[in-house]
Amino acid sequence: MKDILTIAAADLVPDAQSILAAQGVLPGGNLRAEIVAGAETARELFVELAEPKAIMKEVSARDFDSVYRGNGRNSQPALLDFILPRASHLALAAATVGGTVSRRITELFEGGDYVLGAMLDAAASGGADRASQMLEQLFYGRLTATHEIEPIDEVYCYSPGYCGWHISAQRQLFDHLRPEVIGLTLRESFLMEPLKSISGALIAGPATIHQFDDTFPFCAECRTRSCRARMGRAEKRN
Amino acid sequence: MDLLANLSQSLQDGDDEKVAALTKEALAAGMSAKQILDNALISGMTVIGNRFKAHEIFLPDVLLSARAMYAGLELLKPLFLKDDIPSRGKVVVGTVQGDLHDIGKNLVSIMLKGAGYEVIDLGNDVPPERFVDTAVAQGAAIIGLSALLTTTMPVMSQVAALLKERGLTGRIKLIIGGAPVSDAYAREIGADAYGFDAVKAVEIVDRFLMRQ
């Protein structure tokens, strides 16, 4: 069964500090009033323009395997090779904040308002990430409500293009999930449109399966390092 | 503080209205457009670039100064055309075919213009031939490529191959940048340099064009 969700933009909008941090602004940094105001304006614009939608579908391990293998281009080994055998439940998911925000970002840059353009871009990226976290929570809530997983278990979203899962598997993910119903399309380069969107697998299981050493060959080239923050959060909870 | 120092400081403060007013004042006082550009606007942006590199200021500060720079540049441009003063150099930039991410490319474009270069921004989803054809047609010395996807990185090597095929390697420098790109990848595909960020990209362009 597929869930199609319409999310309130206000529930996804990042706080001003996160928007500033995305542009390298350190906490406590001495900022001009115009910059601080820009972050607030970006938040308001995001709430006004974003049209967030999401889709989620629980899948069997067998169905997921065909999505995960893609065209056989994953790194050997990839992170999910170690996680999947110990996962208890799997779902495919995608979310978008819509195309209007991206169009406004372009307009702001073209009109010379670079600061607000960059802030809105950061707000939209943060909003898409937050949508991914909401899907994790939704899947977790559903599984715990039906007592299918232990309260100590965790659900995390992993996406093609990261952690050795080749981005070309987006094709199989799209074929299986059909996120076109929420307005998402896939280009030949496996880029999603609208641009500020996420897709991936929601993987449920004991918290320990999501803990790993970042010593895979692909870790050296990873610039996001979001796995470390995620593991930190999990450790605190447990 | 003299007029040009005041103008440079206003640019560093990101005050676009003051930069426009002081640029007009400098022109009215008989200063040449080139004098104003070199001794106030570019020198101000150089200070901003150095402070950003030293982590004293943040990206939004740089963008405010870039906007102020443009406020002055817009007033000087007609004079450059009238007096036939060449730009510091031409750079073709764009996000490679298949890729729609353009925030990084936009930042590079903003910073290069702020440094006084003429930037021909081809936008995003640009095929390899268009980069090379445009650079040749416009007499650009540098092509700057941006990509955010591992799947679109190979387009960068296609541009490098095209330059080689047309005997343009070395004559037109190729700079690449974007999240999945690295120094090693630049060397692997035969690009001339890798720009980690917009400020670094300007430094590389400065270096290449000063050598010519």
mmCIF file of N, CA and C in Angstrom, chain B residues 81-179:
data_model
loop_
_atom_site.group_PDB
_atom_site.id
_atom_site.type_symbol
_atom_site.label_atom_id
_atom_site.label_comp_id
_atom_site.label_asym_id
_atom_site.label_seq_id
_atom_site.Cartn_x
_atom_site.Cartn_y
_atom_site.Cartn_z
ATOM 1 N N LEU B 81 32.839 50.506 -22.457
ATOM 2 C CA LEU B 81 32.473 50.272 -23.859
ATOM 3 C C LEU B 81 32.853 51.483 -24.706
ATOM 4 N N LYS B 82 32.520 52.673 -24.173
ATOM 5 C CA LYS B 82 32.797 53.922 -24.912
ATOM 6 C C LYS B 82 34.298 54.091 -25.147
ATOM 7 N N ASP B 83 35.090 53.806 -24.109
ATOM 8 C CA ASP B 83 36.542 54.011 -24.208
ATOM 9 C C ASP B 83 37.274 52.773 -24.723
ATOM 10 N N ASP B 84 36.477 51.743 -25.055
ATOM 11 C CA ASP B 84 37.054 50.501 -25.588
ATOM 12 C C ASP B 84 38.088 49.886 -24.639
ATOM 13 N N ILE B 85 37.771 49.935 -23.350
ATOM 14 C CA ILE B 85 38.682 49.344 -22.358
ATOM 15 C C ILE B 85 38.344 47.862 -22.217
ATOM 16 N N PRO B 86 39.330 46.979 -22.465
ATOM 17 C CA PRO B 86 39.024 45.546 -22.382
ATOM 18 C C PRO B 86 38.794 45.094 -20.944
ATOM 19 N N SER B 87 38.010 44.020 -20.783
ATOM 20 C CA SER B 87 37.809 43.461 -19.442
ATOM 21 C C SER B 87 39.082 42.740 -19.031
ATOM 22 N N ARG B 88 39.141 42.298 -17.790
ATOM 23 C CA ARG B 88 40.327 41.570 -17.310
ATOM 24 C C ARG B 88 40.474 40.233 -18.023
ATOM 25 N N GLY B 89 39.381 39.767 -18.643
ATOM 26 C CA GLY B 89 39.411 38.484 -19.337
ATOM 27 C C GLY B 89 38.010 37.894 -19.371
ATOM 28 N N LYS B 90 37.823 36.963 -20.288
ATOM 29 C CA LYS B 90 36.497 36.349 -20.424
ATOM 30 C C LYS B 90 36.520 34.912 -19.908
ATOM 31 N N VAL B 91 35.472 34.567 -19.201
ATOM 32 C CA VAL B 91 35.358 33.210 -18.670
ATOM 33 C C VAL B 91 33.961 32.676 -19.011
ATOM 34 N N VAL B 92 33.925 31.484 -19.582
ATOM 35 C CA VAL B 92 32.644 30.823 -19.861
ATOM 36 C C VAL B 92 32.357 29.872 -18.699
ATOM 37 N N VAL B 93 31.185 29.997 -18.095
ATOM 38 C CA VAL B 93 30.845 29.079 -16.994
ATOM 39 C C VAL B 93 29.483 28.418 -17.249
ATOM 40 N N GLY B 94 29.294 27.280 -16.646
ATOM 41 C CA GLY B 94 28.010 26.603 -16.758
ATOM 42 C C GLY B 94 27.997 25.299 -15.978
ATOM 43 N N THR B 95 26.793 24.808 -15.723
ATOM 44 C CA THR B 95 26.626 23.491 -15.109
ATOM 45 C C THR B 95 26.462 22.484 -16.245
ATOM 46 N N VAL B 96 27.153 21.371 -16.141
ATOM 47 C CA VAL B 96 27.238 20.437 -17.268
ATOM 48 C C VAL B 96 25.906 19.749 -17.597
ATOM 49 N N GLN B 97 25.868 19.200 -18.776
ATOM 50 C CA GLN B 97 24.667 18.541 -19.301
ATOM 51 C C GLN B 97 24.130 17.482 -18.327
ATOM 52 N N GLY B 98 22.817 17.507 -18.140
ATOM 53 C CA GLY B 98 22.175 16.531 -17.260
ATOM 54 C C GLY B 98 22.022 17.034 -15.837
ATOM 55 N N ASP B 99 22.681 18.127 -15.512
ATOM 56 C CA ASP B 99 22.689 18.631 -14.141
ATOM 57 C C ASP B 99 21.999 19.995 -14.073
ATOM 58 N N LEU B 100 21.093 20.130 -13.120
ATOM 59 C CA LEU B 100 20.350 21.398 -13.002
ATOM 60 C C LEU B 100 20.789 22.217 -11.794
ATOM 61 N N HIS B 101 21.736 21.700 -11.020
ATOM 62 C CA HIS B 101 22.165 22.424 -9.813
ATOM 63 C C HIS B 101 23.003 23.634 -10.220
ATOM 64 N N ASP B 102 22.579 24.797 -9.820
ATOM 65 C CA ASP B 102 23.379 25.934 -10.265
ATOM 66 C C ASP B 102 23.783 26.909 -9.176
ATOM 67 N N ILE B 103 23.561 26.562 -7.915
ATOM 68 C CA ILE B 103 23.938 27.518 -6.867
ATOM 69 C C ILE B 103 25.453 27.731 -6.833
ATOM 70 N N GLY B 104 26.215 26.644 -6.947
ATOM 71 C CA GLY B 104 27.673 26.760 -6.913
ATOM 72 C C GLY B 104 28.185 27.538 -8.110
ATOM 73 N N LYS B 105 27.638 27.218 -9.272
ATOM 74 C CA LYS B 105 28.038 27.923 -10.490
ATOM 75 C C LYS B 105 27.670 29.409 -10.385
ATOM 76 N N ASN B 106 26.505 29.704 -9.813
ATOM 77 C CA ASN B 106 26.095 31.106 -9.647
ATOM 78 C C ASN B 106 27.078 31.863 -8.748
ATOM 79 N N LEU B 107 27.511 31.215 -7.677
ATOM 80 C CA LEU B 107 28.437 31.876 -6.755
ATOM 81 C C LEU B 107 29.770 32.174 -7.441
ATOM 82 N N VAL B 108 30.232 31.201 -8.244
ATOM 83 C CA VAL B 108 31.481 31.418 -8.987
ATOM 84 C C VAL B 108 31.315 32.586 -9.961
ATOM 85 N N SER B 109 30.185 32.584 -10.658
ATOM 86 C CA SER B 109 29.901 33.636 -11.624
ATOM 87 C C SER B 109 29.875 35.013 -10.943
ATOM 88 N N ILE B 110 29.211 35.086 -9.794
ATOM 89 C CA ILE B 110 29.111 36.346 -9.044
ATOM 90 C C ILE B 110 30.508 36.826 -8.633
ATOM 91 N N MET B 111 31.317 35.896 -8.126
ATOM 92 C CA MET B 111 32.644 36.274 -7.637
ATOM 93 C C MET B 111 33.576 36.679 -8.789
ATOM 94 N N LEU B 112 33.459 35.982 -9.917
ATOM 95 C CA LEU B 112 34.312 36.338 -11.055
ATOM 96 C C LEU B 112 33.948 37.722 -11.588
ATOM 97 N N LYS B 113 32.650 37.990 -11.685
ATOM 98 C CA LYS B 113 32.226 39.322 -12.145
ATOM 99 C C LYS B 113 32.713 40.369 -11.150
ATOM 100 N N GLY B 114 32.611 40.023 -9.876
ATOM 101 C CA GLY B 114 33.061 40.930 -8.825
ATOM 102 C C GLY B 114 34.550 41.208 -8.911
ATOM 103 N N ALA B 115 35.283 40.263 -9.472
ATOM 104 C CA ALA B 115 36.736 40.448 -9.618
ATOM 105 C C ALA B 115 37.069 41.162 -10.926
ATOM 106 N N GLY B 116 36.047 41.551 -11.667
ATOM 107 C CA GLY B 116 36.270 42.348 -12.877
ATOM 108 C C GLY B 116 36.338 41.550 -14.167
ATOM 109 N N TYR B 117 36.022 40.263 -14.102
ATOM 110 C CA TYR B 117 36.050 39.452 -15.323
ATOM 111 C C TYR B 117 34.704 39.513 -16.043
ATOM 112 N N GLU B 118 34.781 39.291 -17.351
ATOM 113 C CA GLU B 118 33.543 39.197 -18.132
ATOM 114 C C GLU B 118 33.119 37.727 -18.099
ATOM 115 N N VAL B 119 31.945 37.475 -17.582
ATOM 116 C CA VAL B 119 31.497 36.088 -17.417
ATOM 117 C C VAL B 119 30.363 35.788 -18.389
ATOM 118 N N ILE B 120 30.545 34.729 -19.151
ATOM 119 C CA ILE B 120 29.472 34.287 -20.048
ATOM 120 C C ILE B 120 28.863 33.058 -19.382
ATOM 121 N N ASP B 121 27.717 33.269 -18.756
ATOM 122 C CA ASP B 121 27.087 32.203 -17.972
ATOM 123 C C ASP B 121 26.092 31.461 -18.867
ATOM 124 N N LEU B 122 26.415 30.203 -19.166
ATOM 125 C CA LEU B 122 25.562 29.419 -20.074
ATOM 126 C C LEU B 122 24.408 28.736 -19.346
ATOM 127 N N GLY B 123 24.327 28.910 -18.038
ATOM 128 C CA GLY B 123 23.221 28.317 -17.279
ATOM 129 C C GLY B 123 23.517 26.880 -16.898
ATOM 130 N N ASN B 124 22.470 26.062 -16.860
ATOM 131 C CA ASN B 124 22.676 24.661 -16.476
ATOM 132 C C ASN B 124 22.297 23.731 -17.635
ATOM 133 N N ASP B 125 22.592 22.438 -17.458
ATOM 134 C CA ASP B 125 22.273 21.435 -18.478
ATOM 135 C C ASP B 125 22.927 21.786 -19.829
ATOM 136 N N VAL B 126 24.195 22.148 -19.770
ATOM 137 C CA VAL B 126 24.890 22.639 -20.970
ATOM 138 C C VAL B 126 25.689 21.504 -21.627
ATOM 139 N N PRO B 127 25.435 21.233 -22.919
ATOM 140 C CA PRO B 127 26.196 20.176 -23.615
ATOM 141 C C PRO B 127 27.664 20.576 -23.816
ATOM 142 N N PRO B 128 28.570 19.593 -23.902
ATOM 143 C CA PRO B 128 30.002 19.884 -24.009
ATOM 144 C C PRO B 128 30.348 20.829 -25.167
ATOM 145 N N GLU B 129 29.731 20.587 -26.325
ATOM 146 C CA GLU B 129 30.072 21.390 -27.508
ATOM 147 C C GLU B 129 29.800 22.871 -27.267
ATOM 148 N N ARG B 130 28.726 23.152 -26.508
ATOM 149 C CA ARG B 130 28.343 24.556 -26.318
ATOM 150 C C ARG B 130 29.404 25.310 -25.504
ATOM 151 N N PHE B 131 30.010 24.615 -24.537
ATOM 152 C CA PHE B 131 31.072 25.270 -23.765
ATOM 153 C C PHE B 131 32.218 25.669 -24.695
ATOM 154 N N VAL B 132 32.654 24.694 -25.505
ATOM 155 C CA VAL B 132 33.833 24.920 -26.344
ATOM 156 C C VAL B 132 33.508 25.920 -27.458
ATOM 157 N N ASP B 133 32.350 25.727 -28.108
ATOM 158 C CA ASP B 133 31.969 26.644 -29.191
ATOM 159 C C ASP B 133 31.879 28.085 -28.683
ATOM 160 N N THR B 134 31.280 28.252 -27.509
ATOM 161 C CA THR B 134 31.114 29.612 -26.958
ATOM 162 C C THR B 134 32.462 30.218 -26.617
ATOM 163 N N ALA B 135 33.333 29.418 -25.993
ATOM 164 C CA ALA B 135 34.649 29.943 -25.614
ATOM 165 C C ALA B 135 35.416 30.402 -26.860
ATOM 166 N N VAL B 136 35.333 29.606 -27.922
ATOM 167 C CA VAL B 136 36.047 29.959 -29.151
ATOM 168 C C VAL B 136 35.431 31.221 -29.773
ATOM 169 N N ALA B 137 34.090 31.218 -29.882
ATOM 170 C CA ALA B 137 33.409 32.344 -30.521
ATOM 171 C C ALA B 137 33.617 33.648 -29.753
ATOM 172 N N GLN B 138 33.671 33.548 -28.416
ATOM 173 C CA GLN B 138 33.780 34.764 -27.596
ATOM 174 C C GLN B 138 35.224 35.113 -27.248
ATOM 175 N N GLY B 139 36.147 34.265 -27.649
ATOM 176 C CA GLY B 139 37.553 34.526 -27.318
ATOM 177 C C GLY B 139 37.827 34.394 -25.830
ATOM 178 N N ALA B 140 37.114 33.476 -25.176
ATOM 179 C CA ALA B 140 37.317 33.277 -23.733
ATOM 180 C C ALA B 140 38.565 32.436 -23.480
ATOM 181 N N ALA B 141 39.296 32.798 -22.440
ATOM 182 C CA ALA B 141 40.534 32.078 -22.134
ATOM 183 C C ALA B 141 40.295 30.920 -21.186
ATOM 184 N N ILE B 142 39.121 30.924 -20.557
ATOM 185 C CA ILE B 142 38.858 29.921 -19.524
ATOM 186 C C ILE B 142 37.427 29.401 -19.618
ATOM 187 N N ILE B 143 37.296 28.087 -19.380
ATOM 188 C CA ILE B 143 35.963 27.480 -19.239
ATOM 189 C C ILE B 143 35.873 26.942 -17.815
ATOM 190 N N GLY B 144 34.803 27.271 -17.127
ATOM 191 C CA GLY B 144 34.575 26.762 -15.774
ATOM 192 C C GLY B 144 33.353 25.858 -15.764
ATOM 193 N N LEU B 145 33.546 24.618 -15.328
ATOM 194 C CA LEU B 145 32.455 23.641 -15.329
ATOM 195 C C LEU B 145 32.035 23.296 -13.911
ATOM 196 N N SER B 146 30.723 23.158 -13.714
ATOM 197 C CA SER B 146 30.215 22.763 -12.406
ATOM 198 C C SER B 146 29.359 21.510 -12.553
ATOM 199 N N ALA B 147 29.452 20.611 -11.575
ATOM 200 C CA ALA B 147 28.592 19.414 -11.547
ATOM 201 C C ALA B 147 28.353 19.020 -10.097
ATOM 202 N N LEU B 148 27.144 18.619 -9.788
ATOM 203 C CA LEU B 148 26.862 18.183 -8.419
ATOM 204 C C LEU B 148 26.594 16.688 -8.335
ATOM 205 N N LEU B 149 26.517 16.046 -9.495
ATOM 206 C CA LEU B 149 26.173 14.630 -9.503
ATOM 207 C C LEU B 149 27.336 13.792 -10.018
ATOM 208 N N THR B 150 27.498 12.613 -9.420
ATOM 209 C CA THR B 150 28.536 11.718 -9.927
ATOM 210 C C THR B 150 28.202 11.288 -11.361
ATOM 211 N N THR B 151 26.918 11.256 -11.667
ATOM 212 C CA THR B 151 26.510 10.813 -13.011
ATOM 213 C C THR B 151 26.783 11.865 -14.077
ATOM 214 N N THR B 152 26.933 13.119 -13.668
ATOM 215 C CA THR B 152 27.179 14.150 -14.682
ATOM 216 C C THR B 152 28.657 14.539 -14.759
ATOM 217 N N MET B 153 29.446 14.044 -13.803
ATOM 218 C CA MET B 153 30.890 14.329 -13.851
ATOM 219 C C MET B 153 31.540 13.927 -15.181
ATOM 220 N N PRO B 154 31.154 12.778 -15.769
ATOM 221 C CA PRO B 154 31.802 12.390 -17.032
ATOM 222 C C PRO B 154 31.668 13.442 -18.141
ATOM 223 N N VAL B 155 30.650 14.294 -18.054
ATOM 224 C CA VAL B 155 30.515 15.348 -19.076
ATOM 225 C C VAL B 155 31.732 16.277 -19.026
ATOM 226 N N MET B 156 32.297 16.408 -17.822
ATOM 227 C CA MET B 156 33.492 17.253 -17.687
ATOM 228 C C MET B 156 34.641 16.679 -18.518
ATOM 229 N N SER B 157 34.778 15.356 -18.484
ATOM 230 C CA SER B 157 35.869 14.761 -19.265
ATOM 231 C C SER B 157 35.585 14.880 -20.758
ATOM 232 N N GLN B 158 34.293 14.926 -21.126
ATOM 233 C CA GLN B 158 33.957 15.112 -22.544
ATOM 234 C C GLN B 158 34.390 16.504 -23.019
ATOM 235 N N VAL B 159 34.244 17.498 -22.141
ATOM 236 C CA VAL B 159 34.672 18.856 -22.503
ATOM 237 C C VAL B 159 36.193 18.873 -22.661
ATOM 238 N N ALA B 160 36.890 18.216 -21.714
ATOM 239 C CA ALA B 160 38.362 18.154 -21.799
ATOM 240 C C ALA B 160 38.784 17.462 -23.099
ATOM 241 N N ALA B 161 38.074 16.374 -23.447
ATOM 242 C CA ALA B 161 38.410 15.634 -24.677
ATOM 243 C C ALA B 161 38.157 16.484 -25.921
ATOM 244 N N LEU B 162 37.082 17.247 -25.863
ATOM 245 C CA LEU B 162 36.732 18.107 -27.004
ATOM 246 C C LEU B 162 37.785 19.196 -27.211
ATOM 247 N N LEU B 163 38.260 19.751 -26.106
ATOM 248 C CA LEU B 163 39.317 20.775 -26.204
ATOM 249 C C LEU B 163 40.562 20.164 -26.831
ATOM 250 N N LYS B 164 40.869 18.938 -26.424
ATOM 251 C CA LYS B 164 42.054 18.249 -26.946
ATOM 252 C C LYS B 164 41.888 17.975 -28.443
ATOM 253 N N GLU B 165 40.699 17.463 -28.771
ATOM 254 C CA GLU B 165 40.394 17.117 -30.171
ATOM 255 C C GLU B 165 40.534 18.328 -31.088
ATOM 256 N N ARG B 166 40.158 19.497 -30.569
ATOM 257 C CA ARG B 166 40.219 20.703 -31.401
ATOM 258 C C ARG B 166 41.535 21.464 -31.237
ATOM 259 N N GLY B 167 42.489 20.843 -30.576
ATOM 260 C CA GLY B 167 43.796 21.462 -30.400
ATOM 261 C C GLY B 167 43.771 22.692 -29.501
ATOM 262 N N LEU B 168 42.836 22.726 -28.571
ATOM 263 C CA LEU B 168 42.688 23.914 -27.721
ATOM 264 C C LEU B 168 43.205 23.706 -26.295
ATOM 265 N N THR B 169 43.651 22.495 -25.996
ATOM 266 C CA THR B 169 44.157 22.223 -24.642
ATOM 267 C C THR B 169 45.319 23.170 -24.345
ATOM 268 N N GLY B 170 45.248 23.803 -23.191
ATOM 269 C CA GLY B 170 46.310 24.741 -22.825
ATOM 270 C C GLY B 170 45.999 26.155 -23.261
ATOM 271 N N ARG B 171 45.418 26.278 -24.460
ATOM 272 C CA ARG B 171 45.065 27.635 -24.938
ATOM 273 C C ARG B 171 43.806 28.106 -24.229
ATOM 274 N N ILE B 172 42.851 27.194 -24.054
ATOM 275 C CA ILE B 172 41.670 27.502 -23.234
ATOM 276 C C ILE B 172 41.794 26.641 -21.982
ATOM 277 N N LYS B 173 41.930 27.298 -20.836
ATOM 278 C CA LYS B 173 42.102 26.555 -19.581
ATOM 279 C C LYS B 173 40.755 26.026 -19.101
ATOM 280 N N LEU B 174 40.802 24.841 -18.527
ATOM 281 C CA LEU B 174 39.576 24.208 -18.038
ATOM 282 C C LEU B 174 39.634 24.088 -16.509
ATOM 283 N N ILE B 175 38.664 24.706 -15.849
ATOM 284 C CA ILE B 175 38.586 24.627 -14.385
ATOM 285 C C ILE B 175 37.290 23.901 -14.028
ATOM 286 N N ILE B 176 37.378 22.959 -13.103
ATOM 287 C CA ILE B 176 36.170 22.229 -12.715
ATOM 288 C C ILE B 176 35.893 22.389 -11.218
ATOM 289 N N GLY B 177 34.624 22.243 -10.857
ATOM 290 C CA GLY B 177 34.256 22.344 -9.442
ATOM 291 C C GLY B 177 32.911 21.678 -9.199
ATOM 292 N N GLY B 178 32.568 21.517 -7.919
ATOM 293 C CA GLY B 178 31.300 20.875 -7.551
ATOM 294 C C GLY B 178 31.545 19.801 -6.512
ATOM 295 N N ALA B 179 30.488 19.434 -5.810
ATOM 296 C CA ALA B 179 30.623 18.537 -4.657
ATOM 297 C C ALA B 179 31.356 17.216 -4.928
#
